[in-house]
PDB file of C-alpha atoms in Angstrom:
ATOM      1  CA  UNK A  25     137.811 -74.036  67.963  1.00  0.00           C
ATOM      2  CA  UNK A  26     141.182 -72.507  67.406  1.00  0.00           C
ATOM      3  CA  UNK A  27     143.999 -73.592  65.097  1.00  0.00           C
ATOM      4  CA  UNK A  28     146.612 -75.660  66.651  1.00  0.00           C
ATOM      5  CA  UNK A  29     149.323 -72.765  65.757  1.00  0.00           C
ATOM      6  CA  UNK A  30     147.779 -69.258  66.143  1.00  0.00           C
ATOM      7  CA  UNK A  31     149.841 -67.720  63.869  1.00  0.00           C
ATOM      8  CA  UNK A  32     148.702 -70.798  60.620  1.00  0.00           C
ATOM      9  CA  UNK A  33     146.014 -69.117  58.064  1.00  0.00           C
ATOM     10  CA  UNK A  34     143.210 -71.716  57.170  1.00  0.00           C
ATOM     11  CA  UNK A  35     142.816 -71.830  53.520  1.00  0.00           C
ATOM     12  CA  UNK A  36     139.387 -71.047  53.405  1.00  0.00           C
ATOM     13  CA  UNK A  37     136.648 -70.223  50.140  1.00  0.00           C
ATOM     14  CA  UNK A  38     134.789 -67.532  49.362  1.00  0.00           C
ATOM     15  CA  UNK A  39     131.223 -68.607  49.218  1.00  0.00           C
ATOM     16  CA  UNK A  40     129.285 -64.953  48.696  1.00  0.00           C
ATOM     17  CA  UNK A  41     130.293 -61.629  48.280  1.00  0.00           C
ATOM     18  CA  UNK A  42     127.358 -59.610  48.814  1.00  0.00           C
ATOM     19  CA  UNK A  43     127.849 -55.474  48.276  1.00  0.00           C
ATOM     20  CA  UNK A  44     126.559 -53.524  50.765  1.00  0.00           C
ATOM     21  CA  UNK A  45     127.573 -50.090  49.952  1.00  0.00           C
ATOM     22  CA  UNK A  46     129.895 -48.589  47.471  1.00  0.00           C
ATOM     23  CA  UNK A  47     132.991 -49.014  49.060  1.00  0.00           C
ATOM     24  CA  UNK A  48     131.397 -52.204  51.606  1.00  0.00           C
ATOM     25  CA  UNK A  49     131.185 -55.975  50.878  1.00  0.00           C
ATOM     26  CA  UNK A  50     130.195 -58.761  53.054  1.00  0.00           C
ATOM     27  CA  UNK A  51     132.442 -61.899  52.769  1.00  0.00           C
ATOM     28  CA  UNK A  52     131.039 -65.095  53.349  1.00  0.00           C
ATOM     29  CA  UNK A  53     133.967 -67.667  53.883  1.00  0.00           C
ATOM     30  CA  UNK A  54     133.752 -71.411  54.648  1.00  0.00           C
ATOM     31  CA  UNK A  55     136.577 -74.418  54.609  1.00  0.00           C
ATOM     32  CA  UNK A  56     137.520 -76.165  51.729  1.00  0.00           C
ATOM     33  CA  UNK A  57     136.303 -78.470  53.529  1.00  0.00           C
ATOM     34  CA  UNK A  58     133.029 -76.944  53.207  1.00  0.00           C
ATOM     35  CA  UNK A  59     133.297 -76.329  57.529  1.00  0.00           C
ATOM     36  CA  UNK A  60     132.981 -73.595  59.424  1.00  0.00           C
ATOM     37  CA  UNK A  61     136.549 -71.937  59.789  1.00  0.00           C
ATOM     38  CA  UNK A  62     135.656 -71.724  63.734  1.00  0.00           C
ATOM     39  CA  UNK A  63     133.606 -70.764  66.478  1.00  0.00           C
ATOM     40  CA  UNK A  64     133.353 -67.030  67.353  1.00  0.00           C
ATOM     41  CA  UNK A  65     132.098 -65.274  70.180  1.00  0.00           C
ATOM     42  CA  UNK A  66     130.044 -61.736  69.573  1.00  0.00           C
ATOM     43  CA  UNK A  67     132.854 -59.108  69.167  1.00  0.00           C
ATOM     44  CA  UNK A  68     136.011 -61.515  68.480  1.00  0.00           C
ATOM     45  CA  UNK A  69     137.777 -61.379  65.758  1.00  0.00           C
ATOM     46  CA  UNK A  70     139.341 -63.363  62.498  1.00  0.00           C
ATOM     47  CA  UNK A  71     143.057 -62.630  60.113  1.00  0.00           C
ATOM     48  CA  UNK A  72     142.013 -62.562  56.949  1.00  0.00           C
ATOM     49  CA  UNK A  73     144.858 -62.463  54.536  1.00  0.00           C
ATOM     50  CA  UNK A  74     145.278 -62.686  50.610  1.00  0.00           C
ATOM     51  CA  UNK A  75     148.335 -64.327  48.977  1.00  0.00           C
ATOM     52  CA  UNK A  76     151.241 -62.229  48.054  1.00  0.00           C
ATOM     53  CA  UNK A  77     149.094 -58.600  49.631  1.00  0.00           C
ATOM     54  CA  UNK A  78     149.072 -59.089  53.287  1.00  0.00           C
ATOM     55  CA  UNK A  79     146.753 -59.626  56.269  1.00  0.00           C
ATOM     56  CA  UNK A  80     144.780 -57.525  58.668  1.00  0.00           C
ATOM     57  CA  UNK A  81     142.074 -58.193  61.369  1.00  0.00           C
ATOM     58  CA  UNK A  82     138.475 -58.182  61.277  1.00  0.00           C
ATOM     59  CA  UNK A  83     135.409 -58.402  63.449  1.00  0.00           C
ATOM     60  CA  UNK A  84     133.329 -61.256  62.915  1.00  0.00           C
ATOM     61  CA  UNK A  85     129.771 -60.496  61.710  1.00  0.00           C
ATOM     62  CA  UNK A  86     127.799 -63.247  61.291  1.00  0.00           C
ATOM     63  CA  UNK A  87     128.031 -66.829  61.795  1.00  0.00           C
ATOM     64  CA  UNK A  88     126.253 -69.875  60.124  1.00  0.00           C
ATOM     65  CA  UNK A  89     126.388 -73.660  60.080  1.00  0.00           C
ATOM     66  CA  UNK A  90     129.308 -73.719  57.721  1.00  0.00           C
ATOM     67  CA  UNK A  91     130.636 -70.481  57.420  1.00  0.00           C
ATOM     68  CA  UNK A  92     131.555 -67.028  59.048  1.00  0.00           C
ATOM     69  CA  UNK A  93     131.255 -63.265  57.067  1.00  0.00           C
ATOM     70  CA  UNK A  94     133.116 -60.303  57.849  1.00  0.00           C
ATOM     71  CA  UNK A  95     131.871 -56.778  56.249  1.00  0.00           C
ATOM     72  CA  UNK A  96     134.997 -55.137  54.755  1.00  0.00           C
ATOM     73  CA  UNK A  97     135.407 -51.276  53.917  1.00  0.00           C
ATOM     74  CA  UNK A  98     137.868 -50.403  51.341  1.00  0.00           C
ATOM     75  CA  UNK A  99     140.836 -48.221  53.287  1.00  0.00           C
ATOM     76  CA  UNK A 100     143.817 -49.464  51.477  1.00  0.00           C
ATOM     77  CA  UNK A 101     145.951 -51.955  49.936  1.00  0.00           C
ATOM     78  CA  UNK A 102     144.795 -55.297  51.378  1.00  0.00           C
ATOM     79  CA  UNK A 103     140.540 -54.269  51.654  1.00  0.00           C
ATOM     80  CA  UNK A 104     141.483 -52.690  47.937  1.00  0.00           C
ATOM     81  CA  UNK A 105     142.616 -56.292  46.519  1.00  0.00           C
ATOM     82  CA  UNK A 106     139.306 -58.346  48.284  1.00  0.00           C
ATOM     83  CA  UNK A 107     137.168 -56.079  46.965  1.00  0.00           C
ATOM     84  CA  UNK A 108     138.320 -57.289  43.789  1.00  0.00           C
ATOM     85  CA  UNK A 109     138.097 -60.669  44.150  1.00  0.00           C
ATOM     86  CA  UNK A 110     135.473 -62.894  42.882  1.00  0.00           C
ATOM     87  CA  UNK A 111     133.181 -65.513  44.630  1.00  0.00           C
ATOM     88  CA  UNK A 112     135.155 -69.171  44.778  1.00  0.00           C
ATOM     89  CA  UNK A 113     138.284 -67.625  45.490  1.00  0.00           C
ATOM     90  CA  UNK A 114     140.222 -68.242  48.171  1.00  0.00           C
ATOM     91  CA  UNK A 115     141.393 -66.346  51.299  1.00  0.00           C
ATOM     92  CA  UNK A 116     143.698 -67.213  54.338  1.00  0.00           C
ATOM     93  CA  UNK A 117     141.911 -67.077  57.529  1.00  0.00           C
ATOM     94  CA  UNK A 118     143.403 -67.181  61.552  1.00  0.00           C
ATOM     95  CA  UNK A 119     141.009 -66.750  65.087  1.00  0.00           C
ATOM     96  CA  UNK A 120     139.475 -66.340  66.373  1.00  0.00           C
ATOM     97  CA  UNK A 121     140.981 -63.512  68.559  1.00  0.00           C
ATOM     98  CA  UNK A 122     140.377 -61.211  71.426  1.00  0.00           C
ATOM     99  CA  UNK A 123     137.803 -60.852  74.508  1.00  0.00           C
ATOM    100  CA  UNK A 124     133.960 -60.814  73.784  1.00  0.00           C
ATOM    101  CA  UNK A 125     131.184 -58.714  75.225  1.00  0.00           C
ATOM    102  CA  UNK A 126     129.834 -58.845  78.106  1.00  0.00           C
ATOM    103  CA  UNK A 127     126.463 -60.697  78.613  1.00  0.00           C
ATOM    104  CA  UNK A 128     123.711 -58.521  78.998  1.00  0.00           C
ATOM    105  CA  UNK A 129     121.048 -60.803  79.912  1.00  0.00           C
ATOM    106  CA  UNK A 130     118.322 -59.530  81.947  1.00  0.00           C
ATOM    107  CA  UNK A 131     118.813 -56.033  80.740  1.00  0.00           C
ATOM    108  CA  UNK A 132     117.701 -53.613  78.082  1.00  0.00           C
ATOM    109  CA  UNK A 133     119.636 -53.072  75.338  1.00  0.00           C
ATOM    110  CA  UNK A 134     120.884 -49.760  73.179  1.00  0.00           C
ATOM    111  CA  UNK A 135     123.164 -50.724  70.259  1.00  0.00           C
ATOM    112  CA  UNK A 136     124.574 -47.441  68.613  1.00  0.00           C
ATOM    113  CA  UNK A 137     125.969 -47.571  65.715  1.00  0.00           C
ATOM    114  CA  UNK A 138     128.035 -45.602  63.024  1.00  0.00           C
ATOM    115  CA  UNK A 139     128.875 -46.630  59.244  1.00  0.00           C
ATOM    116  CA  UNK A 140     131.208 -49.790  58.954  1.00  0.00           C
ATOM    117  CA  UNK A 141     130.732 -49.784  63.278  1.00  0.00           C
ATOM    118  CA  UNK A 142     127.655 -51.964  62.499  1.00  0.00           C
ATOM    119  CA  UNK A 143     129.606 -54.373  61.620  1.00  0.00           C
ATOM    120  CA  UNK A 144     130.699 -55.715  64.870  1.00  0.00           C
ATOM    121  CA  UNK A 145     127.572 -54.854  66.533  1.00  0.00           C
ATOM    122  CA  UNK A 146     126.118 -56.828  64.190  1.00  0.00           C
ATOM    123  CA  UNK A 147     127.436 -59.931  65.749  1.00  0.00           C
ATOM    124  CA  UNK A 148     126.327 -59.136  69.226  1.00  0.00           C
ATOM    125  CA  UNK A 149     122.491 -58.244  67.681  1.00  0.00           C
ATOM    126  CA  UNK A 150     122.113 -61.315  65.822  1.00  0.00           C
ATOM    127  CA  UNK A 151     122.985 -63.346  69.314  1.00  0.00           C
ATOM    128  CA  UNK A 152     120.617 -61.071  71.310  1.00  0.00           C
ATOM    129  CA  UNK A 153     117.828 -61.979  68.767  1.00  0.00           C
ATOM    130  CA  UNK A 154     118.924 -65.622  68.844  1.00  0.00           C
ATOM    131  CA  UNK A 155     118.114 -65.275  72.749  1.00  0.00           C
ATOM    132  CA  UNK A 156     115.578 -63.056  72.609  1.00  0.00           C
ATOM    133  CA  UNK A 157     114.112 -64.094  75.869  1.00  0.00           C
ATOM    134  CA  UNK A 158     116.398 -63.248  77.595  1.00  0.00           C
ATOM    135  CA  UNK A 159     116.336 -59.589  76.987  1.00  0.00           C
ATOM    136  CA  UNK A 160     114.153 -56.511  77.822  1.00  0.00           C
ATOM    137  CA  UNK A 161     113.505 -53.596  75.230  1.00  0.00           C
ATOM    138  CA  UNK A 162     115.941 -53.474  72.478  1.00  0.00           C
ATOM    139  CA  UNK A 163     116.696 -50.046  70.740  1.00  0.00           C
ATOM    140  CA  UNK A 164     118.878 -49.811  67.588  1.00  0.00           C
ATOM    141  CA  UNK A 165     120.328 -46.602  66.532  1.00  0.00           C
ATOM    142  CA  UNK A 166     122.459 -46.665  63.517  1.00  0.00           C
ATOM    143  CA  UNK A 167     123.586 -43.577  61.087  1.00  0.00           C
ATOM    144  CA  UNK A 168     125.587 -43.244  58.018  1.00  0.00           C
ATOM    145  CA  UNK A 169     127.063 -40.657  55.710  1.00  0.00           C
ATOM    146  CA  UNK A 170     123.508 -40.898  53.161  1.00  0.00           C
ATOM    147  CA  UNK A 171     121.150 -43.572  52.834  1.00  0.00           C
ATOM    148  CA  UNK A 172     123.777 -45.422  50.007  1.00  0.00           C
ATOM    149  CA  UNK A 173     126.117 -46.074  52.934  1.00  0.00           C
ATOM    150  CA  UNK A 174     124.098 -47.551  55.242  1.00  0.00           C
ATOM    151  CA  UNK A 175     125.423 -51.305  55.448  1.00  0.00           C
ATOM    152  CA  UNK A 176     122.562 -54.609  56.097  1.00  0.00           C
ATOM    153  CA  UNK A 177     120.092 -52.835  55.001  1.00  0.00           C
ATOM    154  CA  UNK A 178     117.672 -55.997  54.550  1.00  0.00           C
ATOM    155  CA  UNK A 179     118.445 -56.265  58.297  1.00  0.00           C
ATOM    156  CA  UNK A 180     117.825 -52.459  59.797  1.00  0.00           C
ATOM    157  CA  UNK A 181     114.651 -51.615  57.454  1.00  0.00           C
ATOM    158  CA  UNK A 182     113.035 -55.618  57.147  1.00  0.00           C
ATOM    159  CA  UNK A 183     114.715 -58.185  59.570  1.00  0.00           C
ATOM    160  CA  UNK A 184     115.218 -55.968  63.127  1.00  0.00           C
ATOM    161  CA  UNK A 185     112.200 -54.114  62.790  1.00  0.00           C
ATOM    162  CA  UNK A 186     109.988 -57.288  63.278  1.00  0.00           C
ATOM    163  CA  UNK A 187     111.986 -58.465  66.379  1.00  0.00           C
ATOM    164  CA  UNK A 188     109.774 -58.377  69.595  1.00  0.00           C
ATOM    165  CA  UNK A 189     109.851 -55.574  72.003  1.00  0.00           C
ATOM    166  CA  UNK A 190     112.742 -53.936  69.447  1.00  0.00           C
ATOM    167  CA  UNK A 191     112.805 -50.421  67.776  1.00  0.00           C
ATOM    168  CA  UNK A 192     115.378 -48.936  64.939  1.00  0.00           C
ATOM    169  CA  UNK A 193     116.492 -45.270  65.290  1.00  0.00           C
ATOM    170  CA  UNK A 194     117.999 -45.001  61.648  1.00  0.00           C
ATOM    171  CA  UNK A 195     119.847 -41.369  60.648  1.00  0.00           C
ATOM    172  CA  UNK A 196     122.044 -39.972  58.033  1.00  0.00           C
ATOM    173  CA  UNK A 197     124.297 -37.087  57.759  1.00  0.00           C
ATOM    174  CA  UNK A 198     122.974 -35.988  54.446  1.00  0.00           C
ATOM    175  CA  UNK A 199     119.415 -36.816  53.201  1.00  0.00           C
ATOM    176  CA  UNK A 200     118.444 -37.565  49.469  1.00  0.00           C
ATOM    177  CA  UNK A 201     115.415 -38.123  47.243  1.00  0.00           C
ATOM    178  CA  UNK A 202     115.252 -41.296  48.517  1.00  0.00           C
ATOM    179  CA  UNK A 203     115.993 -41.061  52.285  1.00  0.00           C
ATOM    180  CA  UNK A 204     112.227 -40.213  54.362  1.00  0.00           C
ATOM    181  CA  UNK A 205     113.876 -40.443  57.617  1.00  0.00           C
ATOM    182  CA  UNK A 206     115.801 -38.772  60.213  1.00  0.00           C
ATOM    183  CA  UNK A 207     119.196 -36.473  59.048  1.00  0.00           C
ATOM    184  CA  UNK A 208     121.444 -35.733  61.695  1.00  0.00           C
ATOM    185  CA  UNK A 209     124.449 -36.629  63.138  1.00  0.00           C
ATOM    186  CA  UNK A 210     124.327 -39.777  65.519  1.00  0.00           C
ATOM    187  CA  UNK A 211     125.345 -37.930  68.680  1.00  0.00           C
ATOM    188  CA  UNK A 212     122.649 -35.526  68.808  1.00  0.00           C
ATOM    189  CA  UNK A 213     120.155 -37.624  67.601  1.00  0.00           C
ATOM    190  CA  UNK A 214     120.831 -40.329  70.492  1.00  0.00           C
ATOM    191  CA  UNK A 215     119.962 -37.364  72.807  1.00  0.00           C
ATOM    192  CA  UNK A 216     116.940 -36.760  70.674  1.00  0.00           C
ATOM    193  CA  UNK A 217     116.003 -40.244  71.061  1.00  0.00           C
ATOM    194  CA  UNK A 218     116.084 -39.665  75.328  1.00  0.00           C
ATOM    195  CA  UNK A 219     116.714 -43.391  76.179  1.00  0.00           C
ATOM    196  CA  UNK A 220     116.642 -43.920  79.908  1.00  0.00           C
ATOM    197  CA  UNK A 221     119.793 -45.714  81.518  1.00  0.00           C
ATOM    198  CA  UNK A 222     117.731 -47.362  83.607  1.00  0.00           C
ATOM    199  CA  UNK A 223     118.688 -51.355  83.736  1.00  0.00           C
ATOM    200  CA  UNK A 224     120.500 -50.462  80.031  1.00  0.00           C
ATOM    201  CA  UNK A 225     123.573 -51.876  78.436  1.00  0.00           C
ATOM    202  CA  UNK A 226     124.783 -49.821  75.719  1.00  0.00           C
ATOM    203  CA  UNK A 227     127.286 -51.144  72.931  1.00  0.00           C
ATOM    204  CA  UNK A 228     128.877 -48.594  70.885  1.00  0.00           C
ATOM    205  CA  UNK A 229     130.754 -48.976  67.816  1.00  0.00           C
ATOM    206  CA  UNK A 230     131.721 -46.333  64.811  1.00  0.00           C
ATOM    207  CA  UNK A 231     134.543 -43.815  64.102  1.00  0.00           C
ATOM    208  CA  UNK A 232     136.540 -42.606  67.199  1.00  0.00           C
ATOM    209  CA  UNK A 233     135.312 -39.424  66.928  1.00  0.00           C
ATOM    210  CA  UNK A 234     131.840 -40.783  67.023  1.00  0.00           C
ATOM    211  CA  UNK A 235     131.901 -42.967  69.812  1.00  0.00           C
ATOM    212  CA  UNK A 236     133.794 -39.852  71.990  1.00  0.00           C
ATOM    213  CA  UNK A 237     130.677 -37.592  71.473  1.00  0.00           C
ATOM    214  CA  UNK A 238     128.293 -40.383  72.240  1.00  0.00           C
ATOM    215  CA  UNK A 239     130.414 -40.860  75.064  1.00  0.00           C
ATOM    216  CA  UNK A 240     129.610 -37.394  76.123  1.00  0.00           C
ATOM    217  CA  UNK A 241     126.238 -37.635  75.550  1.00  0.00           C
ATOM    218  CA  UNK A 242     125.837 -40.998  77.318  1.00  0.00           C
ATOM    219  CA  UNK A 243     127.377 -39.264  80.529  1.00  0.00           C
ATOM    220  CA  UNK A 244     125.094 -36.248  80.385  1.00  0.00           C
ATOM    221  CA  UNK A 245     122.006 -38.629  79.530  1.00  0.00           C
ATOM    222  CA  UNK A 246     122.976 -40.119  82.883  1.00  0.00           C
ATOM    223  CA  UNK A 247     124.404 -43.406  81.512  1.00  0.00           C
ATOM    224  CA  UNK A 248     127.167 -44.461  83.945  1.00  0.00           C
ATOM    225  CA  UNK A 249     131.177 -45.569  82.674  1.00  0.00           C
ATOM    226  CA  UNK A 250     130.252 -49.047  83.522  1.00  0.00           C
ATOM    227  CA  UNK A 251     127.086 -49.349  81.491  1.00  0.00           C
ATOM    228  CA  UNK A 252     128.555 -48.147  78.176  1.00  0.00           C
ATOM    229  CA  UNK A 253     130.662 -50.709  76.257  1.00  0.00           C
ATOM    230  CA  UNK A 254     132.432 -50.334  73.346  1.00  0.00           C
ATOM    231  CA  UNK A 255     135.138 -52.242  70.518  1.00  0.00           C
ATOM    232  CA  UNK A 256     138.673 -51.097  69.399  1.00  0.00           C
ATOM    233  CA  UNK A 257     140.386 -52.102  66.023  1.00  0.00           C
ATOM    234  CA  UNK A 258     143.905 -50.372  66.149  1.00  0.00           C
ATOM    235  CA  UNK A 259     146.851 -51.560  64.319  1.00  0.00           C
ATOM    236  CA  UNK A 260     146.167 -55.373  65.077  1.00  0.00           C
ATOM    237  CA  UNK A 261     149.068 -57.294  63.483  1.00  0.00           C
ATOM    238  CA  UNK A 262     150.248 -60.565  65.503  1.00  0.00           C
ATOM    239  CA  UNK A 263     147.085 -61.248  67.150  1.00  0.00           C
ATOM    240  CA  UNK A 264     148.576 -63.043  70.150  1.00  0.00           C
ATOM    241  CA  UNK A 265     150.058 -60.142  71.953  1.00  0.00           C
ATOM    242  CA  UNK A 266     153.775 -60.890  70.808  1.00  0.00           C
ATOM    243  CA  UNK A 267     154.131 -57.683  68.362  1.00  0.00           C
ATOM    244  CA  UNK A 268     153.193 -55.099  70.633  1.00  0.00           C
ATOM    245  CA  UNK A 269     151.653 -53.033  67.600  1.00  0.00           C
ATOM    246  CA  UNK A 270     148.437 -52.825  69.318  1.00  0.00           C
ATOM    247  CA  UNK A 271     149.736 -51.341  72.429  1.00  0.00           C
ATOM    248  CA  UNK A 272     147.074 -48.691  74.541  1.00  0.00           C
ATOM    249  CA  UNK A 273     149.238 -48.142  77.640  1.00  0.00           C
ATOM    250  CA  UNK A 274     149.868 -51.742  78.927  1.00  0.00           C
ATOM    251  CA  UNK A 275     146.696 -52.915  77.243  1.00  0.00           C
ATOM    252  CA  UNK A 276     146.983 -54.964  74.315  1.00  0.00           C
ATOM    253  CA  UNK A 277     144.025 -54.271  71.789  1.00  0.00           C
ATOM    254  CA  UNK A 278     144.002 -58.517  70.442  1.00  0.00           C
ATOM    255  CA  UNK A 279     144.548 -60.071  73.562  1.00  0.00           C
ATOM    256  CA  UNK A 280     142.605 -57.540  76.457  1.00  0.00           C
ATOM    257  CA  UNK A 281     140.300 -56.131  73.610  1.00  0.00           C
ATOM    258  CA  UNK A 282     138.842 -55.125  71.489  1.00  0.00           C
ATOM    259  CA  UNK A 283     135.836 -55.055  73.859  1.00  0.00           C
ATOM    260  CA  UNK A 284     136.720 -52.700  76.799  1.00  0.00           C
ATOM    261  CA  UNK A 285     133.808 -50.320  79.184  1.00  0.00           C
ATOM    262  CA  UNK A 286     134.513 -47.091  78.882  1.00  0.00           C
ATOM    263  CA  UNK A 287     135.526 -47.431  82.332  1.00  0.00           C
ATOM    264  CA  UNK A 288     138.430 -49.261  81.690  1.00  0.00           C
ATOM    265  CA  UNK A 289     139.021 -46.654  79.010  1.00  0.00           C
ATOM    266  CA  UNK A 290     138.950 -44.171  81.230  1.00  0.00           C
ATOM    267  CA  UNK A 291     142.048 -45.908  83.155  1.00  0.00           C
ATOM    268  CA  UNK A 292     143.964 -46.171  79.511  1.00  0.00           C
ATOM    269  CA  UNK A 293     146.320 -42.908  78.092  1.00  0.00           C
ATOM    270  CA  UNK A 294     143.909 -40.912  75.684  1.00  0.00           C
ATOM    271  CA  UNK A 295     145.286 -42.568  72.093  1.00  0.00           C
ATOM    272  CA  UNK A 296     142.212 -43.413  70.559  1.00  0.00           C
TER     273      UNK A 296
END
């Protein structure tokens, strides 16, 4: 459940730090209390913020019993100074925020994927599995810079693989001694892949340029605007729509995101 005041961090500890890539850890935060921080819907967010740095929004990607992680990429001065913390050290924490996906029940599902985008995909895959009854065919298509920058690996090449009815579509940009699999680019590789749009929901997630050529290739695939989904994270300061830093149009990215169709996209000015 929410904070009383939206705006109040939770003092919250830093229970695991796990490394996923060179410049991505996974932060696994719980109370002092030793509680959950709250309750999270797939694709809202959380405020993390470090004493005397600053704060900046994140995308929830997994949630347990007692705790919540986010998977953090190092882009500057506050993702700079947690990646140089240590486990059992504290953080500030506010959320969550935002709109959710929508459900997808009864429907197949494509997840796509690129670099740090896992992250908040991530969310939405672990609830699909959680409810895996409730789906059709999953497909998973994820793709990195190389094989080191692939993030969750234990859960693309061991844990997703074994899911029911569920297939992985994994790529990089550059292979390596150690990478066997595909190397390509994501967008033509998800027209490679020649998933049908048939009763599909697809959630999209990566760099903006990514998720405009999957876009493209979506639409000439046959997908419609209303079956593609995708998550914004632009300039999100306040988090309750009072700053206005987060402005697309009239939209406000925290409080009408960061989940939008790319139909309603299609109704927002091009500032992606």
């Amino acid at each position: 459940m929410k904070a009383e005041n939206p705006m109040l961090p939770q003092v919250c500890n830093v229970i695991k730090i796990t490394k996923e890539t060179p410049d991505v850890k996974t932060f696994r935060v719980q109370t002092v209390e030793k509680k959950r921080p709250f309750t999270s819907k797939p694709g809202q967010l959380g405020m993390l913020s470090l004493l005397g740095v600053g704060e900046a929004m994140f995308s929830v990607t997994a949630m347990g019993e007692d705790w919540i992680e986010f998977a953090l990429k190092k882009t500057g001065l506050l993702t700079d100074a947690l990646h140089d913390i240590a486990e059992g050290q504290q953080v500030g924490l506010r959320g969550p925020y935002g709109n959710t996906f929508p459900s997808g029940k009864g429907k197949n599902m494509l997840f796509i994927g690129g670099g740090i985008g896992l992250a908040p995909l991530r969310s939405l895959i672990r609830d699909v599995f959680e409810n895996r009854g409730d789906y059709k065919h999953i497909d998973i298509l994820y793709g990195a810079r190389s094989y080191d920058d692939l993030v969750f690996k234990d859960d693309i090449f061991n844990v997703w693989p074994k899911m029911p009815d569920t297939k992985l579509h994994i790529t990089v940009d550059r292979g390596s001694d150690e990478w066997k699999g595909n190397v390509g680019f994501v967008p033509p590789y998800l027209e490679e892949c020649a998933f049908s749009p048939k009763d599909c929901m697809v959630v999209l997630c990566g760099p903006p340029i990514m998720i405009n050529m999957c876009m493209k290739s979506l639409e000439k695939m046959g997908f419609t605007d209303e079956q593609v989904i995708t998550t914004l994270e632009m300039r999100m300061q306040c988090g309750v729509g009072k700053c206005g830093r987060c402005n697309i149009g009239s939209k406000l990215v925290c409080v009408d995101g960061p989940v939008f169709s790319k139909a309603e996209l299609a109704d927002m000015p091009q500032e992606m």
